XYZ file of C-alpha atoms in Angstrom:
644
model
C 41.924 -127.888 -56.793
C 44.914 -126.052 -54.617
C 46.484 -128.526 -51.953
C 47.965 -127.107 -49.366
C 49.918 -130.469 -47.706
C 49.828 -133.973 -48.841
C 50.539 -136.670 -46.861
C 51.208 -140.157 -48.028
C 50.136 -143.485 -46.533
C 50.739 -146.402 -47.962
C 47.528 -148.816 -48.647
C 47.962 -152.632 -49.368
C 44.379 -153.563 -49.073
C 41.476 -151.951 -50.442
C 38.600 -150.463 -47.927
C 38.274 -147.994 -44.997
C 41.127 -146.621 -43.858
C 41.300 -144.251 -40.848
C 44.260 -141.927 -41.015
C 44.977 -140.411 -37.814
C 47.480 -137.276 -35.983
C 46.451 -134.822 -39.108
C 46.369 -131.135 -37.910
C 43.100 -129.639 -39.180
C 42.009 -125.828 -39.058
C 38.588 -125.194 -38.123
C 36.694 -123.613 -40.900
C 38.934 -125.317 -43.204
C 37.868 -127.546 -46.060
C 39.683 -130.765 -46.648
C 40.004 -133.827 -48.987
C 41.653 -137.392 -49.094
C 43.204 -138.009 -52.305
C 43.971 -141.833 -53.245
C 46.896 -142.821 -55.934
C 46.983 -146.324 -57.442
C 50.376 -147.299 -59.050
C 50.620 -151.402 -61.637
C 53.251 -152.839 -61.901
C 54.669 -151.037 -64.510
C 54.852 -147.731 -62.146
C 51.843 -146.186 -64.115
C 49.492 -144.265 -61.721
C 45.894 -142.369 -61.047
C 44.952 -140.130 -58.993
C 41.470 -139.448 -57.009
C 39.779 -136.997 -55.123
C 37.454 -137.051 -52.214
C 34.550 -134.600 -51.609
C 35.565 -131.613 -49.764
C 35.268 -131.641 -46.207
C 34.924 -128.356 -43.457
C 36.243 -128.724 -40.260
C 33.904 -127.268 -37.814
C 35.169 -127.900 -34.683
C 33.604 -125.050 -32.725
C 29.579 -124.197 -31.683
C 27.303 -121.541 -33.164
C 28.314 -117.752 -32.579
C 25.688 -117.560 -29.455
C 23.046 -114.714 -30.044
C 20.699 -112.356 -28.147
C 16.308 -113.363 -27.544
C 14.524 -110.355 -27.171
C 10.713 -110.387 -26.278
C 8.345 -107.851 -27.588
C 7.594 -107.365 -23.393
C 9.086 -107.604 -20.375
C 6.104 -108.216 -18.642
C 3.894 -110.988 -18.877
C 0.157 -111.390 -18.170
C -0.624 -114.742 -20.525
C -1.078 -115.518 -23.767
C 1.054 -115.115 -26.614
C 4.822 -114.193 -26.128
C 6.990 -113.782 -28.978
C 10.444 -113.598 -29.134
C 13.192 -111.681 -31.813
C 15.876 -114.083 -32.357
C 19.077 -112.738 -33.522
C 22.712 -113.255 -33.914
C 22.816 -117.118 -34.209
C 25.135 -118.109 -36.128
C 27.724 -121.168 -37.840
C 29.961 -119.575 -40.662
C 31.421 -123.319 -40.966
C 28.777 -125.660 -41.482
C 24.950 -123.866 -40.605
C 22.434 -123.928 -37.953
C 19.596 -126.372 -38.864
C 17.737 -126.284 -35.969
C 17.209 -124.246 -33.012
C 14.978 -124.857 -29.802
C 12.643 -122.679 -27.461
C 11.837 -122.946 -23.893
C 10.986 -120.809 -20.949
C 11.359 -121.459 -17.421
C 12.007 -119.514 -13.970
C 15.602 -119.997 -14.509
C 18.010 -119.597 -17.566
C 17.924 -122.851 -19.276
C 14.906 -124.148 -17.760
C 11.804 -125.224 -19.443
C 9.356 -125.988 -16.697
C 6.680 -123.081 -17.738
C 6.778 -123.792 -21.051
C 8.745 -127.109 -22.010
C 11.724 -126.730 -24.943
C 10.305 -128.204 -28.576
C 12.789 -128.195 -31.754
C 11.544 -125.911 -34.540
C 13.456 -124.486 -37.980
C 15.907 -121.766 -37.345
C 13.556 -118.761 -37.336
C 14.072 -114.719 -36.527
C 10.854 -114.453 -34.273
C 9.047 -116.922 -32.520
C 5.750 -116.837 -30.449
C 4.051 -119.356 -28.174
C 1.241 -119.333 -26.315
C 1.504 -119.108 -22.178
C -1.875 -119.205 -21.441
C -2.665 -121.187 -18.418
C 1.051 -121.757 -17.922
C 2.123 -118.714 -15.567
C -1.307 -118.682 -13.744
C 0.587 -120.353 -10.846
C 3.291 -118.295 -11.168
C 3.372 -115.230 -8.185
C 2.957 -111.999 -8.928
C 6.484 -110.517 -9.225
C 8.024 -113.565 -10.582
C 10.513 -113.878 -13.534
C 10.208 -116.034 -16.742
C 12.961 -116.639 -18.887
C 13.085 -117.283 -22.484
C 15.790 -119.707 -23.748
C 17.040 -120.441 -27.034
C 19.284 -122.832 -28.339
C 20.735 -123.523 -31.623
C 22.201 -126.671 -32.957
C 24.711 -126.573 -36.193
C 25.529 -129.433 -38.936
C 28.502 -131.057 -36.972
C 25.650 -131.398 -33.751
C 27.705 -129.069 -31.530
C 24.998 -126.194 -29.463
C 25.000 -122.721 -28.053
C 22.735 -121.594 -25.459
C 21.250 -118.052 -24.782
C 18.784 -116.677 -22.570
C 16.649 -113.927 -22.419
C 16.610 -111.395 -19.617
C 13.763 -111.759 -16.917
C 10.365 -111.419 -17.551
C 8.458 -110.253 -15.351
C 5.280 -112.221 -14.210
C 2.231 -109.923 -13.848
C -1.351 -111.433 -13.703
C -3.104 -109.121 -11.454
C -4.835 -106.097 -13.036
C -4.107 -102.217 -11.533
C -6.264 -101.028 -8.568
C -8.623 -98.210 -9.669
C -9.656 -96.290 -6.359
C -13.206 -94.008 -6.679
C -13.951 -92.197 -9.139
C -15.933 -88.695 -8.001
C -17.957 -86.800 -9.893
C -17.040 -82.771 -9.958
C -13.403 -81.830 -8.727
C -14.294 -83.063 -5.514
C -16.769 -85.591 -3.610
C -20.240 -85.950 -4.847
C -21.540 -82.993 -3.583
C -23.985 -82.708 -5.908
C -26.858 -85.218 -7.933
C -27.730 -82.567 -11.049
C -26.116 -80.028 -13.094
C -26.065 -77.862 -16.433
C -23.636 -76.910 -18.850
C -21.417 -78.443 -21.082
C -18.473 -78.680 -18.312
C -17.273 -82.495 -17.656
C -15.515 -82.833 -14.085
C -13.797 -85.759 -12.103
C -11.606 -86.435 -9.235
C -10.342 -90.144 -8.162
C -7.929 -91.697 -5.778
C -4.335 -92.366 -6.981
C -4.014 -95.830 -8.425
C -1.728 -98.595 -8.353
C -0.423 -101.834 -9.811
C 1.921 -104.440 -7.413
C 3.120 -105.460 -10.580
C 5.008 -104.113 -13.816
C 3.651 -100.632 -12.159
C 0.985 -97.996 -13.596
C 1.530 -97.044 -17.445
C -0.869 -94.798 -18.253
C -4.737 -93.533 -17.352
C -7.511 -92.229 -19.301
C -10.413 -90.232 -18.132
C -14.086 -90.845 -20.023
C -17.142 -89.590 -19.638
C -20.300 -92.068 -20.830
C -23.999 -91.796 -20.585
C -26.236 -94.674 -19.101
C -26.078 -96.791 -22.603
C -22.944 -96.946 -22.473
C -21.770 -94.154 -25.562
C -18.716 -92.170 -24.897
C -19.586 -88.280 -24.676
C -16.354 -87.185 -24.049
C -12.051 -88.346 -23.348
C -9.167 -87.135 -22.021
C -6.402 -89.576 -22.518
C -3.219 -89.879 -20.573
C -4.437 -88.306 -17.042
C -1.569 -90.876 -14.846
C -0.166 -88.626 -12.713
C -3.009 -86.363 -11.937
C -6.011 -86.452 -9.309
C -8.924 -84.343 -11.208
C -9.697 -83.166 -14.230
C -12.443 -81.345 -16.308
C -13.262 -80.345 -19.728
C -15.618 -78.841 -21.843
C -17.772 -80.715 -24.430
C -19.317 -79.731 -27.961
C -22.491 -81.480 -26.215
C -23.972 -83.709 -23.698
C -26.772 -85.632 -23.433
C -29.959 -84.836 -21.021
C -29.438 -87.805 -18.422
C -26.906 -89.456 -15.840
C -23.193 -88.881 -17.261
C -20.570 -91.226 -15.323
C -17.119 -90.510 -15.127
C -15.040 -93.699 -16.229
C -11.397 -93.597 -14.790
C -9.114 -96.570 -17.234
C -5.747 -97.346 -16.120
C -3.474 -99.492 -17.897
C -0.252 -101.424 -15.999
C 2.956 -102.225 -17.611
C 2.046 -105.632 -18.317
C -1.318 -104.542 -20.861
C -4.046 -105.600 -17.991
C -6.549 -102.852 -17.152
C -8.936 -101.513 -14.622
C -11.533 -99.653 -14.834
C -14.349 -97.169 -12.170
C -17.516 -95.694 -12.366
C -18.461 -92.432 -10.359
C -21.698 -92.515 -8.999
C -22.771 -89.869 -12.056
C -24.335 -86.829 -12.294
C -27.984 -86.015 -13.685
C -26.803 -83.547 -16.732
C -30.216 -81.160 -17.691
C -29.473 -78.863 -20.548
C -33.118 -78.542 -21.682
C -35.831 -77.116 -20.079
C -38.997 -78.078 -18.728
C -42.028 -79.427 -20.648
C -44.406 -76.588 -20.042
C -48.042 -76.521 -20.627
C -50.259 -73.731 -22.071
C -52.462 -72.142 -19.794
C -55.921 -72.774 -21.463
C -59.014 -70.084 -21.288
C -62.327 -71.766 -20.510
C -64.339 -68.787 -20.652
C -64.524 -66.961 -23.954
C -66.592 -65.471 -26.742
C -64.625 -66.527 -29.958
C -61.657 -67.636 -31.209
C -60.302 -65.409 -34.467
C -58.631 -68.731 -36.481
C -54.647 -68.790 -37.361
C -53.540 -65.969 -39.241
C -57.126 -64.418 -39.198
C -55.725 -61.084 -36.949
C -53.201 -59.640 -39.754
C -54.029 -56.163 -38.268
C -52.074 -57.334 -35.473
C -49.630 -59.379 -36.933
C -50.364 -62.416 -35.006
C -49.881 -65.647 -36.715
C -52.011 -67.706 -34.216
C -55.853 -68.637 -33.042
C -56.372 -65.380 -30.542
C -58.851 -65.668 -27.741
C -61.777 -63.055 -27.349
C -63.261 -62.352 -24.069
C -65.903 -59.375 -23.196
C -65.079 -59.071 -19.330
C -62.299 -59.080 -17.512
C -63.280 -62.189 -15.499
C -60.424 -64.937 -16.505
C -61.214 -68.189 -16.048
C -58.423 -70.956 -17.300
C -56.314 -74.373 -16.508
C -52.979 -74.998 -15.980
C -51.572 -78.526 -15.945
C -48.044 -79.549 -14.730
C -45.247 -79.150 -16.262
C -42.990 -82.310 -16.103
C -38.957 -82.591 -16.912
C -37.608 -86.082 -17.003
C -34.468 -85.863 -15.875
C -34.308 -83.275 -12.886
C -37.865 -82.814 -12.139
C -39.851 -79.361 -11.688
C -38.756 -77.414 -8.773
C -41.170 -75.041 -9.603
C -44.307 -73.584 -11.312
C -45.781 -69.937 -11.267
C -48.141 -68.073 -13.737
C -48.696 -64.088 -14.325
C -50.976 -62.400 -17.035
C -48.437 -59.925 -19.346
C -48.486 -58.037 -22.242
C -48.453 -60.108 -25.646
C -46.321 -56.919 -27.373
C -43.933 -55.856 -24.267
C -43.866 -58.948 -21.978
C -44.775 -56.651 -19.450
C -46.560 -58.701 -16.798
C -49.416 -57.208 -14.789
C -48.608 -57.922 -11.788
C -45.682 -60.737 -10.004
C -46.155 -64.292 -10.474
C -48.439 -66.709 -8.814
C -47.067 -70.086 -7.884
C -49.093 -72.206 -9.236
C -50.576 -75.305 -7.017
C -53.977 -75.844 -8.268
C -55.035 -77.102 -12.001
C -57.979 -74.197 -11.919
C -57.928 -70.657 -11.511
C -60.458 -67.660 -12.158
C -59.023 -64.080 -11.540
C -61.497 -61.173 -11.813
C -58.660 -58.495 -10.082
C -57.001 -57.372 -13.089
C -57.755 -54.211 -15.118
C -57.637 -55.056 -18.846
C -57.173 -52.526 -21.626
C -59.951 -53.534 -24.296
C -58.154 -54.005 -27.573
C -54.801 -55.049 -25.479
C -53.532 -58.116 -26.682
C -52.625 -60.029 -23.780
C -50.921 -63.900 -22.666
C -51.135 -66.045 -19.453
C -47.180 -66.954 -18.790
C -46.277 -70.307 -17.196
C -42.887 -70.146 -15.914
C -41.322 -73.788 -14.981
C -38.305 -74.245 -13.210
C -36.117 -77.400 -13.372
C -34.059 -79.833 -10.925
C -30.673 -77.821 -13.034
C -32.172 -74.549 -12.051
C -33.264 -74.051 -15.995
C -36.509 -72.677 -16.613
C -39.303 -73.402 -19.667
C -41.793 -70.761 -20.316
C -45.593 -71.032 -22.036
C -47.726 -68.404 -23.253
C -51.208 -68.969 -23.587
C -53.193 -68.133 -26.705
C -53.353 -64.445 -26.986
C -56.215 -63.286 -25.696
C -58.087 -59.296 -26.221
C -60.777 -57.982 -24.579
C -63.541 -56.652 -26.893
C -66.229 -54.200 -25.294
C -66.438 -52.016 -28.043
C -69.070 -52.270 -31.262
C -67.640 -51.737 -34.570
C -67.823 -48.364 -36.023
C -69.794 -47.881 -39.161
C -68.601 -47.260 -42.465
C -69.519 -46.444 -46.049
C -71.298 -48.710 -48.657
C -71.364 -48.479 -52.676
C -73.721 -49.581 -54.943
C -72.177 -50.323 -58.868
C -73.542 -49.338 -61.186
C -74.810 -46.114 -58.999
C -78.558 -45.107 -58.416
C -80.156 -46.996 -61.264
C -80.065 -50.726 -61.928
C -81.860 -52.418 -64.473
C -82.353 -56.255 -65.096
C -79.572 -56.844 -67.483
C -76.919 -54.396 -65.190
C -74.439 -56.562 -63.090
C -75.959 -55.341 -59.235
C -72.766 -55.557 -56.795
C -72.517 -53.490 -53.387
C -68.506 -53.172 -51.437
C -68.401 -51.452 -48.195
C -65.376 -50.418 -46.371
C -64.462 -48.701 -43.269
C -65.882 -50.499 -40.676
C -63.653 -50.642 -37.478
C -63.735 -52.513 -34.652
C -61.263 -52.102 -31.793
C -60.596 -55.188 -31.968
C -61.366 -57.420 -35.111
C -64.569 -57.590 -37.443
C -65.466 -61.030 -37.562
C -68.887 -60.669 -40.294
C -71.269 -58.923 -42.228
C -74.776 -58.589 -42.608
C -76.663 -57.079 -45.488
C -80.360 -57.037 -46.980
C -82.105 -55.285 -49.727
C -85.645 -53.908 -48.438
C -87.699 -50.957 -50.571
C -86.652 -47.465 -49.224
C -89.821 -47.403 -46.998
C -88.823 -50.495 -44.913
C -86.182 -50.905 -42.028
C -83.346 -52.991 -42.724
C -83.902 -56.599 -42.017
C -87.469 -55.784 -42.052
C -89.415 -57.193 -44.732
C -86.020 -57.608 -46.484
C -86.002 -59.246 -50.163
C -82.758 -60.404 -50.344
C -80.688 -61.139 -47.057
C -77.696 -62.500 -46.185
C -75.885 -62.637 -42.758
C -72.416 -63.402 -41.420
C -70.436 -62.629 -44.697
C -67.053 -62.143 -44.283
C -66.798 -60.922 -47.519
C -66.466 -56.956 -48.096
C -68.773 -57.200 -51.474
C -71.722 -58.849 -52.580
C -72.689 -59.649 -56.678
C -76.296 -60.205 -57.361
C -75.941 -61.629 -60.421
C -77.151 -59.680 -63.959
C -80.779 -60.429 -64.024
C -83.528 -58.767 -61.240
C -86.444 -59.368 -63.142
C -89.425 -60.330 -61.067
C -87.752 -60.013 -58.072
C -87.307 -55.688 -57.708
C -90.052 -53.762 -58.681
C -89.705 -51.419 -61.846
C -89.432 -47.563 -60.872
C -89.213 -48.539 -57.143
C -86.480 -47.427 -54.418
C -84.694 -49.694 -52.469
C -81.842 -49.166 -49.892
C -79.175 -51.712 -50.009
C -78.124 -51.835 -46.165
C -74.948 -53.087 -44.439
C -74.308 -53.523 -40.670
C -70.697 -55.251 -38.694
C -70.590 -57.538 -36.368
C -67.165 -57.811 -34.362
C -66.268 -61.112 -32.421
C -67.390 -59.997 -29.426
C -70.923 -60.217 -30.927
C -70.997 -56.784 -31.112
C -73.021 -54.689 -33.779
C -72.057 -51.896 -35.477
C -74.899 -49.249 -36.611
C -76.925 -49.439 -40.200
C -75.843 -48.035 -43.085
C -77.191 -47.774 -46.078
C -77.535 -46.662 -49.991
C -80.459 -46.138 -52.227
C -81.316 -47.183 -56.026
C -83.760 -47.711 -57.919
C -84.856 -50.764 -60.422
C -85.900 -49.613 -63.868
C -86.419 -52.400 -66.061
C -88.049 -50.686 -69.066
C -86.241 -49.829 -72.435
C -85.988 -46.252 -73.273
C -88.480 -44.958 -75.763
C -87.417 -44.833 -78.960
C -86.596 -41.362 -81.010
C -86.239 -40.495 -84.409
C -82.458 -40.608 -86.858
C -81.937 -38.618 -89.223
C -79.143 -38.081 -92.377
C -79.145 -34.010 -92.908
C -76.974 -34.409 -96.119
C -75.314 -31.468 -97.616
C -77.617 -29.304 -95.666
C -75.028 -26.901 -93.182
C -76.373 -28.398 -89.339
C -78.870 -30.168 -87.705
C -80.721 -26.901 -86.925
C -80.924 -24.352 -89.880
C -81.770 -20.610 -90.267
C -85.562 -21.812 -90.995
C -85.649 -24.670 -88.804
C -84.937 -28.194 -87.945
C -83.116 -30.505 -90.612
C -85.001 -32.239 -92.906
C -83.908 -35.858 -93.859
C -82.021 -35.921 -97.226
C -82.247 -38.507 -99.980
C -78.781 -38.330 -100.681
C -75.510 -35.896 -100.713
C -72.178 -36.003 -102.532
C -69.643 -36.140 -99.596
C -68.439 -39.175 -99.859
C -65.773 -38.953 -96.524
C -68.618 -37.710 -93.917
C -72.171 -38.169 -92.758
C -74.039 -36.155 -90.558
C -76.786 -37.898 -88.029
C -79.127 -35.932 -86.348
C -81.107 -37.890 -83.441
C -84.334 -36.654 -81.143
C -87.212 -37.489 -78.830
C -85.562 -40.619 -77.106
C -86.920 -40.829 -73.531
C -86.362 -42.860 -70.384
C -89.442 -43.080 -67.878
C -87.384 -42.369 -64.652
C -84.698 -40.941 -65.909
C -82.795 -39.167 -68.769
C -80.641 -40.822 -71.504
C -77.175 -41.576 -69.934
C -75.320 -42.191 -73.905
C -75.736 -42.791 -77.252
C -73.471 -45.031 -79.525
C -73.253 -44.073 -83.093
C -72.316 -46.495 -86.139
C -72.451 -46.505 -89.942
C -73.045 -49.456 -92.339
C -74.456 -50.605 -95.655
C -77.339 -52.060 -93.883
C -79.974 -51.401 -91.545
C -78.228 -51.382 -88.380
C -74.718 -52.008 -90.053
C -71.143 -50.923 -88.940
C -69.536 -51.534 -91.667
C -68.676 -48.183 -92.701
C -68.286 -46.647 -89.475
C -68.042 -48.605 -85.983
C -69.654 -47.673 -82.973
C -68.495 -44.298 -81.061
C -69.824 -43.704 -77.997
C -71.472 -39.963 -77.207
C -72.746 -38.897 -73.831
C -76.247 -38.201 -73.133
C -76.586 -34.357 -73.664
C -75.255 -35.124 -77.544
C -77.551 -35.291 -80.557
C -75.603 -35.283 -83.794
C -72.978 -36.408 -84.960
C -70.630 -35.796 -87.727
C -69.050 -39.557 -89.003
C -65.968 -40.144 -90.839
C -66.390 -42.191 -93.848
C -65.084 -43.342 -96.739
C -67.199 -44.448 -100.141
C -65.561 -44.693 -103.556
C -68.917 -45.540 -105.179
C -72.762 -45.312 -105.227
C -74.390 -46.641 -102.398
C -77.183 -45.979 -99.458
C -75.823 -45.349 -96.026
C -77.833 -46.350 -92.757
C -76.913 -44.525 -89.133
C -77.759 -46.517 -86.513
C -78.169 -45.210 -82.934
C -78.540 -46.859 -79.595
C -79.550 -45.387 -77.046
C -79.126 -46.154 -73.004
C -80.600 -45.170 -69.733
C -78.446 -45.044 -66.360
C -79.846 -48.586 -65.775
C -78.253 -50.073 -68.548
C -81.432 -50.342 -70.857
C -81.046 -49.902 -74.814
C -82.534 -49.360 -77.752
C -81.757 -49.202 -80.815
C -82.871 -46.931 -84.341
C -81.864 -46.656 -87.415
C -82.509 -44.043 -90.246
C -84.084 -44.808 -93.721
C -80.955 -44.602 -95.272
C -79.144 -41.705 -97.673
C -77.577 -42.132 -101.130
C -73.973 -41.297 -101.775
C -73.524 -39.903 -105.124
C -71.034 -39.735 -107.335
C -71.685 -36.736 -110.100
C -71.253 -36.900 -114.040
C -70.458 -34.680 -116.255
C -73.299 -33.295 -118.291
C -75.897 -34.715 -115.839
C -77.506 -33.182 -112.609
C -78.525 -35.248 -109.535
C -82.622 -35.247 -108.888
C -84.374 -35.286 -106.108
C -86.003 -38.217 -104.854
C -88.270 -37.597 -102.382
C -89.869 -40.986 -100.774
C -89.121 -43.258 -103.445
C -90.418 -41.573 -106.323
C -89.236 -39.341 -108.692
C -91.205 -36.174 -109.323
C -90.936 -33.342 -112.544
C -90.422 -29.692 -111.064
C -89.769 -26.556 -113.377
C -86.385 -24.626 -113.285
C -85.916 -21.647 -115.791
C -89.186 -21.875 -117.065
C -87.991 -24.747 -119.212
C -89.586 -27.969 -118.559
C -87.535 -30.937 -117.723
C -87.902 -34.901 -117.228
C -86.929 -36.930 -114.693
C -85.646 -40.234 -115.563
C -84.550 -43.256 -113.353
C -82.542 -45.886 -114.869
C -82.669 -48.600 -111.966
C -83.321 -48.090 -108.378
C -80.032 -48.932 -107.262
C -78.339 -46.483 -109.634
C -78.140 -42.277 -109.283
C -81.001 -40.235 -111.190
C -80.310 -37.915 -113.719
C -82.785 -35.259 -115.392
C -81.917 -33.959 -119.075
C -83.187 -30.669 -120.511
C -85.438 -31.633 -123.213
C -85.885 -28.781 -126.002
């Protein structure tokens, strides 16, 4: 190691020696070095450890405390620029006292060399007056024991909250106990803190529970304020002024409060307690009114009103007029209302006029709730008559579905029912009825498909209809006639013509063939089928194999003035063909016939076809040449051969 200066001393005896008037430099590191010579001059050399010369104290630094005002509690403390370049700080303490240096508010205690420090005050400057100064003292110790002292600046002492005057509610005094709106309002006396001094105030507004509505922060300096809220809550709102002091302690006042009413009054429906019906919700669609309506038949109004009620300002107020339900157009100016029971026979009603008894409410905030009544219409009209239809038409037989509609029926105000009966043609309606039925509200009735034993073949009978509006009133009769007929026509006669050229021929009436040889149409002739009351309202036509069949050709339908009919068909081979006919009467009665059938034929060469006339097969002469007449099999086509 580098040595600077060396200076000798000469040792005899071994041990501690103290070696005095050396000039040291502080910061400087130093060593004692120790040389043993024998007697034969030889020596060794040794070193001490180094040693620094600190002869001076720590490099003093600055406390800073997060506040300069103190109300209690925790204070804490930046500690900065300490220092010992030569040999270290190891331990620093903290005090505070009313003087630099002193430690009689909170007493000094040792701790590790730290940057911050806190302690806790509480309790300790209670006894302390208001105004007075603490002071925060540090002081550091380095390795060689030598101290530096700092203090802090003053703190002030201030334990006494900021005085909050009143708080008014509006921009003025309280002038007034309820209001509307959405605007928030206050005024308060200028406050003030003997201590560290006002820092800042804010300005809330909170309903009786407690909940903030609304805040404006940082109102120091001012005397009123106001602003305007998204919403606020039916009740007292109080105006809460918070000031703040230098020191952190706070203050707080309540304004008396204002009753806030932004809804209005719970009003009650005037109810009518003299009436002929109600029509049920929705039930008036002519009027496109989705609620019960109210029908009267005089003008003689008899209801109740009770009392409206508002929680937080209370009704002022409470008046009634009949108007219009369509215009609002009120028949005359309102009547306050004082008495739970009214009857007013003064007013001129229009009969079919919907009308409404308003309740009009007003409020402690000047608002006002409105209630209509039930509409209500006068009805002093019957319901005029209209039209009914019987389906089928005039006949109606046992197996026919009977129904009856009606429509055209008005009432002035609203049909409410029907009434209807069957009765024979001779009778009054709902006079020895056989079927009735009353308060329908149905526009059509359906008897069913089977009369029997209840109508009378060949008889009349009206089907009547009458309307009833809800006023009670009747509209006139009206009625439609038809008559039962429960017998089948009688049968007639069918007929295959063959090749023959029509039905009717130069020398008559068709005669029914035993066969023909068109094999892609058959002719059917029908007569003589009757109905007893009436005339035959259609035929339907069909073709088939069999008695009665459609196999060949399906049923076509022919009105009643029709009597033949020329069929499409189609036949590749030998066969009989049967035409069926069924015939019906207005009623819906049927019956049915079908011929005695034709053969198709399909010609050979070299043979003729023979005549077959009812089932057997006769000999006849042509050319003077007599012939035979041969059949193979019942089911197969005749032939006749010339026999020389």
């Amino acid at each position: 190691m580098p040595v600077t200066s060396i200076s000798w001393t000469l040792i005899t005896q071994p041990g501690c020696q103290t070696i005095s008037n050396l000039t040291l430099f502080n910061g400087k590191g130093i060593v004692a070095v120790v040389r043993a010579t024998n007697g034969a001059q030889l020596q060794t050399v040794a070193f001490s450890s180094v040693y620094v010369v600190d002869v001076s104290a720590p490099i003093v630094g600055v406390i800073t405390p997060s506040s300069y005002y103190l109300t209690g509690g925790f204070v804490q403390v930046a500690v900065s620029g300490f220092q010992d370049p030569e040999s270290g700080i190891v331990n620093m303490s903290v005090c505070a006292g009313t003087a630099a240096g002193l430690g009689n508010v909170y007493p000094c205690a040792v701790i590790p060399a730290v940057s911050y420090y806190s302690f806790n005050m509480t309790g300790l400057n209670t006894s302390l007056p208001a105004n007075a100064s603490v002071y925060v003292t540090v002081s550091v110790q380095n390795t060689v024991g030598l101290i530096s002292t700092a203090s802090s600046r003053p703190i002030s002492v201030d334990n006494i909250p900021p005085t909050v005057g009143f708080v008014y509610d509006g921009l003025g005094t309280n002038s007034a106990n309820v209001t509307s709106g959405y605007e928030l309002a206050a005024a308060w006396d200028k406050p003030s803190d003997q201590g560290s001094g006002i820092d800042k105030c804010d300005l809330s507004f909170v309903d009786l529970q407690g909940t903030v509505v609304a805040t404006q922060y940082d109102v120091y300096g001012t005397l009123a304020s106001s602003l305007s809220a998204s919403s606020v809550p039916s009740g007292i709102v109080r105006a809460s002024l918070t000031c703040w002091d230098r020191a952190g302690l706070s203050a707080s006042s309540l304004s008396k409060g204002l009753v806030y009413d932004n809804s209005a009054p719970i009003v009650n429906r005037a109810i009518l307690t003299s009436y002929r019906s109600i029509i049920s919700n929705g039930g008036f669609p002519s009027r496109n009114v989705s609620e019960d309506v109210v029908v009267i038949t005089n003008s003689n109004l008899s209801f109740t009103i009770n009392p409206a009620t508002d929680p937080q300002s209370g009704v002022v107020s409470q008046q009634w007029a009949v108007c219009e339900y369509r215009s609002q157009a009120c028949l005359r100016a309102y009547i306050k209302s004082t008495n739970l029971s009214y009857t007013d026979s003064t007013l001129t009603l229009v009969p079919g006029t919907l009308y409404v008894i308003r309740v009009q409410a007003t409020n402690g905030a000047g608002i006002v709730g409105v209630a209509n009544s039930l509409p209500f219409v006068l009805d002093a009209a019957s319901p005029t008559a209209g039209t009914v239809f019987c389906s089928p038409g005039k006949y109606v037989g046992p197996t026919t579905p009977l129904s009856f509609s009606w429509s055209g029926f008005v009432d002035d105000v609203h049909i409410q029912s029907y009434s209807f009966c069957i009765q024979q043609a001779n009778q009054p309606a709902t006079n020895g009825s056989i079927i009735s039925i009353t308060q329908s509200t149905q526009n059509n009735i359906n008897f069913g498909v089977n009369l029997a034993g209840i109508l009378q073949n060949g008889v009349q009978y009206t089907m009547s209809v009458w309307a009833y509006d809800d006023a009670g009133l009747q509209s006139p009769i009206v009625s439609t006639p038809f008559i039962y007929d429960g017998v089948q026509p009688t049968a007639g006669v069918v007929i295959e013509i063959g090749d023959q050229p029509g039905c009717l021929t130069s020398t008559g009436p068709a005669t029914d063939a035993a066969y023909q040889s068109s094999r892609t149409t058959l002719v059917l002739c029908w007569s003589n089928f009757k109905d007893n009351l009436g005339s035959i309202s259609s035929y339907q036509v069909a073709v088939g194999r069999q008695p009665y069949g459609s196999d060949v050709a399906s049923y076509v339908t022919y009105s009643g003035d029709v009597s033949s009919a020329s069929i499409p068909i189609s036949v590749s081979q030998e066969t009989v063909l049967y035409g069926t006919v069924v015939a019906t009467d207005p009623a819906g009665n049927t019956v049915n016939v079908t011929s005695n059938g034709i053969y198709v034929v399909v010609p050979r060469a070299g043979f003729s076809p023979a005549l077959r006339i009812n089932g057997t097969y006769n000999n006849y002469a042509r050319n003077n040449v007599d012939a035979l007449s041969i059949s193979f099999d019942d089911f197969l086509p005749m032939y006749s051969a010339l026999i020389p």
